[in-house]
Coordinates of N, CA and C in Angstrom, one line a residue:
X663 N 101.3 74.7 150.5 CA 102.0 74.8 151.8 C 102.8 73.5 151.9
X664 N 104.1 73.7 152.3 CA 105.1 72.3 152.3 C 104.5 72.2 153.9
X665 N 104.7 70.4 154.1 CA 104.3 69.6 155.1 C 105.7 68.8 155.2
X666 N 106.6 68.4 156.2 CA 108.2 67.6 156.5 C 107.2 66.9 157.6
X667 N 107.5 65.9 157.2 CA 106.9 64.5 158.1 C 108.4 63.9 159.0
X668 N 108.3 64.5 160.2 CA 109.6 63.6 161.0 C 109.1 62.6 161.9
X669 N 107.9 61.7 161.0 CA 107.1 61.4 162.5 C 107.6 59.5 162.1
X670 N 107.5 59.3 160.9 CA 107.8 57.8 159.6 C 108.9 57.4 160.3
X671 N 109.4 56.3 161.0 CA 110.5 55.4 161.3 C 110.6 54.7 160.2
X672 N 112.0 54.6 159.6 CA 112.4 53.7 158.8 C 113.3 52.2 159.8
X673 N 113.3 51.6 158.3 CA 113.6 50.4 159.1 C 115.0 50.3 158.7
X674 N 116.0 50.1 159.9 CA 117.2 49.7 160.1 C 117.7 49.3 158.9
X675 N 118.4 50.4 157.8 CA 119.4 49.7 156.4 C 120.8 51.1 156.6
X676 N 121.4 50.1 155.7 CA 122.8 51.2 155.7 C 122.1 52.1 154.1
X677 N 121.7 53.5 154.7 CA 121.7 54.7 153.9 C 122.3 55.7 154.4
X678 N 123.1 56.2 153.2 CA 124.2 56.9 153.3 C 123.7 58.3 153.2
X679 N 122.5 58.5 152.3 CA 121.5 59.3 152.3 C 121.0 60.1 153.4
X680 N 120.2 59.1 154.1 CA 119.6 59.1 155.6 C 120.7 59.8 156.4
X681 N 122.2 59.5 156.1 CA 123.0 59.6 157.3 C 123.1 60.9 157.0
X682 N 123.5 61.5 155.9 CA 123.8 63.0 155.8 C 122.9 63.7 155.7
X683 N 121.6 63.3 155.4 CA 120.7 64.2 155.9 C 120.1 64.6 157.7
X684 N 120.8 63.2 158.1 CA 120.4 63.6 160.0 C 121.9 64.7 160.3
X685 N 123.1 64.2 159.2 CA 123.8 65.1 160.0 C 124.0 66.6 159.4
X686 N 123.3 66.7 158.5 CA 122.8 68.5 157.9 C 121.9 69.2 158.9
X687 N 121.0 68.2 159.0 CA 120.0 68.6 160.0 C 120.8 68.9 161.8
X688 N 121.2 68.3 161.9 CA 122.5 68.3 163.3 C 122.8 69.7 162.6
X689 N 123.6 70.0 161.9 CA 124.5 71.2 162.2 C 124.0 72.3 161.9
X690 N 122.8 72.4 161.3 CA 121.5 73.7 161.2 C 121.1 73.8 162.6
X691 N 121.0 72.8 163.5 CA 120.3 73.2 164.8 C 121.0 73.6 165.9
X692 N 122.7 73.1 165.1 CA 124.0 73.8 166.1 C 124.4 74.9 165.8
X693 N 123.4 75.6 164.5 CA 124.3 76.8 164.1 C 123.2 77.8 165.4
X694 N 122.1 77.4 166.1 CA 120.8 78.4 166.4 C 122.6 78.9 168.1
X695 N 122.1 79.9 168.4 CA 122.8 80.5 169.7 C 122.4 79.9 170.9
X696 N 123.2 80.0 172.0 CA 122.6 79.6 173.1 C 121.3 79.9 173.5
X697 N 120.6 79.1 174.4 CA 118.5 79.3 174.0 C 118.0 78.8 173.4
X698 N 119.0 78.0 172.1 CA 118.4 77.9 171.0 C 118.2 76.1 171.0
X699 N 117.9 75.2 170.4 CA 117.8 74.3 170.5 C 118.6 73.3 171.0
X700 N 118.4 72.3 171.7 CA 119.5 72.0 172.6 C 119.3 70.3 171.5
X701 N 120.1 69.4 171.1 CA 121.0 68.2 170.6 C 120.7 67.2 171.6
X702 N 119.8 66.4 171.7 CA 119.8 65.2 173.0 C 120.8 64.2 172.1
X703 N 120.4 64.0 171.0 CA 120.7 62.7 170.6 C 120.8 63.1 168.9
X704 N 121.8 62.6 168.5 CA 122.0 62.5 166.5 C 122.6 61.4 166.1
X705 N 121.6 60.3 165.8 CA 122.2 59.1 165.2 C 122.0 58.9 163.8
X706 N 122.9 59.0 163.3 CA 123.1 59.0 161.6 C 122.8 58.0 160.7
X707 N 122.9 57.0 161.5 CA 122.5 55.7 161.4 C 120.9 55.1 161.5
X708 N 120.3 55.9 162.2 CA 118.9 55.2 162.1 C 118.1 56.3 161.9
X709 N 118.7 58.0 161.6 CA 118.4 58.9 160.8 C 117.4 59.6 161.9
X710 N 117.7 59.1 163.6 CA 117.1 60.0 164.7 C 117.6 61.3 165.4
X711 N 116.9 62.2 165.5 CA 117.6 63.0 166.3 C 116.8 63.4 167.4
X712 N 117.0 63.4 168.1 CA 116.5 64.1 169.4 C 116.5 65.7 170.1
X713 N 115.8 66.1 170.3 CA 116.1 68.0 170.7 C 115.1 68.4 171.2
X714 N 115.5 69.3 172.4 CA 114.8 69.8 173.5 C 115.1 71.3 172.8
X715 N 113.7 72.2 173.4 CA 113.5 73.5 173.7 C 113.9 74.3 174.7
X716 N 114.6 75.1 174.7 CA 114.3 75.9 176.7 C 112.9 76.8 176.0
X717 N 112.7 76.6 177.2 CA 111.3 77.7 177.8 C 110.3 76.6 176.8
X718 N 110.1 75.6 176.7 CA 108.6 75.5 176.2 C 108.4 73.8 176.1
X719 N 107.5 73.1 176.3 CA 107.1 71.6 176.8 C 107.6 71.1 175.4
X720 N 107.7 69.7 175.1 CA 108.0 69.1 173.7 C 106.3 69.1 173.2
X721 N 105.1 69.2 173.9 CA 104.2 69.0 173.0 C 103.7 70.5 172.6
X722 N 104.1 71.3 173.7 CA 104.0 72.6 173.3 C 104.6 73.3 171.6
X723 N 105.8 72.6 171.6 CA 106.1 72.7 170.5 C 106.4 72.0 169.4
X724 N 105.7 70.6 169.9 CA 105.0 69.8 168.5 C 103.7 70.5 168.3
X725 N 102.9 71.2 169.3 CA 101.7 71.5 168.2 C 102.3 73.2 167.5
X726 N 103.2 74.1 168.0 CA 103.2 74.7 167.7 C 103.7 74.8 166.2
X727 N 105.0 74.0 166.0 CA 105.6 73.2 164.8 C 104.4 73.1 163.9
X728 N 103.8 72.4 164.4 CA 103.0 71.9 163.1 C 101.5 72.7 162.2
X729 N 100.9 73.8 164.0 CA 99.7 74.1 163.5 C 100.4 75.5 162.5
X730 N 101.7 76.0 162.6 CA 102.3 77.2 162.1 C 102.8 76.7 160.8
X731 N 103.7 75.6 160.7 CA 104.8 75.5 159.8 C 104.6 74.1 159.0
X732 N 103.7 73.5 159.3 CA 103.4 72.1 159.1 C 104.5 70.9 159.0
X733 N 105.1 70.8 160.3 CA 106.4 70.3 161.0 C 105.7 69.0 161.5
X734 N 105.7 67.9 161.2 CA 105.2 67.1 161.9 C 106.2 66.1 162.7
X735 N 106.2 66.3 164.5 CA 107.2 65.1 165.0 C 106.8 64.9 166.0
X736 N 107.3 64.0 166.7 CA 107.2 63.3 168.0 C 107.6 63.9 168.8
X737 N 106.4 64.1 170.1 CA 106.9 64.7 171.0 C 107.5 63.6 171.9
X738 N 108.8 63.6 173.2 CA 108.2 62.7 174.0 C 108.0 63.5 175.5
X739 N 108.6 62.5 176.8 CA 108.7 63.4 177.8 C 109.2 64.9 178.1
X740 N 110.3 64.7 177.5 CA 111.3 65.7 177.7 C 111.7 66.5 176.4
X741 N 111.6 66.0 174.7 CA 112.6 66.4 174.2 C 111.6 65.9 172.8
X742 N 112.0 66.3 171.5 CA 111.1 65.6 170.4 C 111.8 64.8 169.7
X743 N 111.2 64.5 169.2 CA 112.2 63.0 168.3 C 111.9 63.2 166.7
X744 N 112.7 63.7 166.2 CA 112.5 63.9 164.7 C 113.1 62.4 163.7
X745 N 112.8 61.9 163.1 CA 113.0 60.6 162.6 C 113.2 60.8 160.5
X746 N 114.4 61.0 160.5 CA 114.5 61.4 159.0 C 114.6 60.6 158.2
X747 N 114.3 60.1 157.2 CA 114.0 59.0 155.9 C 114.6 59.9 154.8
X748 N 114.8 59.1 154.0 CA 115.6 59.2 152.4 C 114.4 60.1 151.7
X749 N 113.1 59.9 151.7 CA 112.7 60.8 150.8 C 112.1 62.0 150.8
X750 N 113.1 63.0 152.0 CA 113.6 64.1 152.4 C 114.0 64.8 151.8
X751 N 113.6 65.7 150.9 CA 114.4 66.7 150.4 C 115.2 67.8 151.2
X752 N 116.6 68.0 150.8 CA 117.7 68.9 151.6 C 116.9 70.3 152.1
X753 N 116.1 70.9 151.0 CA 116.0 71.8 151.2 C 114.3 72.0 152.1
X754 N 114.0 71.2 152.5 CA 113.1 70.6 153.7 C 113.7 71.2 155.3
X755 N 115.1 70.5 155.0 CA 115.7 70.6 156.4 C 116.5 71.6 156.5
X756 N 116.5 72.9 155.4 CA 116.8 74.3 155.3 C 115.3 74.8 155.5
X757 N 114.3 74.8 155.2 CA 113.0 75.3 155.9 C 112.5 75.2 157.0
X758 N 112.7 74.0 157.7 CA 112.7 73.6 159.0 C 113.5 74.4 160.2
X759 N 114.9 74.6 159.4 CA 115.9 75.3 160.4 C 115.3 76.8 160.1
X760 N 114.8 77.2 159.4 CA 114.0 78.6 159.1 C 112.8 79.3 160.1
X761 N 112.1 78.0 160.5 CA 110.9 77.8 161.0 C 111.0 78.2 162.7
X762 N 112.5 77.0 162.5 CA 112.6 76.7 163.7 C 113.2 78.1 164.7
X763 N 113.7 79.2 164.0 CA 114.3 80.4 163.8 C 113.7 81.3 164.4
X764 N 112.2 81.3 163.4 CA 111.1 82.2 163.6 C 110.4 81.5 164.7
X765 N 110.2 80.5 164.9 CA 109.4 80.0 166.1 C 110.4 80.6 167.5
X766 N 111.4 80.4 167.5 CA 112.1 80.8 169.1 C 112.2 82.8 168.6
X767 N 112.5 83.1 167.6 CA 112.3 84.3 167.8 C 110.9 85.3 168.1
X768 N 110.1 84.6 167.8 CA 108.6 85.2 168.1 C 108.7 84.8 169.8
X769 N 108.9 83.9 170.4 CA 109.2 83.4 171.8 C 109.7 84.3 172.5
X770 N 110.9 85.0 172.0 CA 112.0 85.8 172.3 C 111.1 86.9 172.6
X771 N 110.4 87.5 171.9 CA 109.5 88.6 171.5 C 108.3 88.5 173.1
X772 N 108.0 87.6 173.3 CA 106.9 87.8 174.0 C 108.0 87.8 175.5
X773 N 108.7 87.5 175.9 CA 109.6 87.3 177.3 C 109.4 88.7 177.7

């Protein structure tokens, strides 16, 4: 079973790496439709992104992320904090946007 750890803070370097993997991850979560996950925050630079759910708490769906898909990230008040590092494979953050797919569509399903 694959495990994506968005939980590891890296420490403040210019990776060029880091940057286009927060901004691949950015536009997989802009491709979901309205409902779909909402973009607090995408800094390319320290490889954070931030994103809220409708309909469901951030810890609600840090445990659900993780006990389903083994998605591991930070919940906070409002919104989760995914924190992406270099040794991230691309096709990590093509599974994740997969995940993240089937998790709001099963959602969809129970409304």
């Amino acid at each position: 079973m694959r495990t994506v750890d968005f939980t590891r803070r890296c420490p403040a370097s210019d990776s060029e790496r880091r940057a286009a993997l927060t901004r691949h991850l950015n536009a997989r979560l802009l491709d979901f439709d309205p409902g779909g996950p909402e973009v607090l925050l995408c800094d390319p630079e320290s490889g954070l992104i931030r994103v809220r759910f409708p309909n469901r708490a951030p810890h609600r769906a840090a445990a659900a992320l993780s006990a389903e898909y083994h998605i591991q990230t930070t919940p906070a008040s409002d919104y989760l904090e995914l924190y992406l590092n270099e040794t991230i494979p691309f096709e990590d953050l093509d599974y994740v946007w997969g995940c993240l797919f089937q998790l709001l569509s099963e959602e969809e399903e129970l409304l």
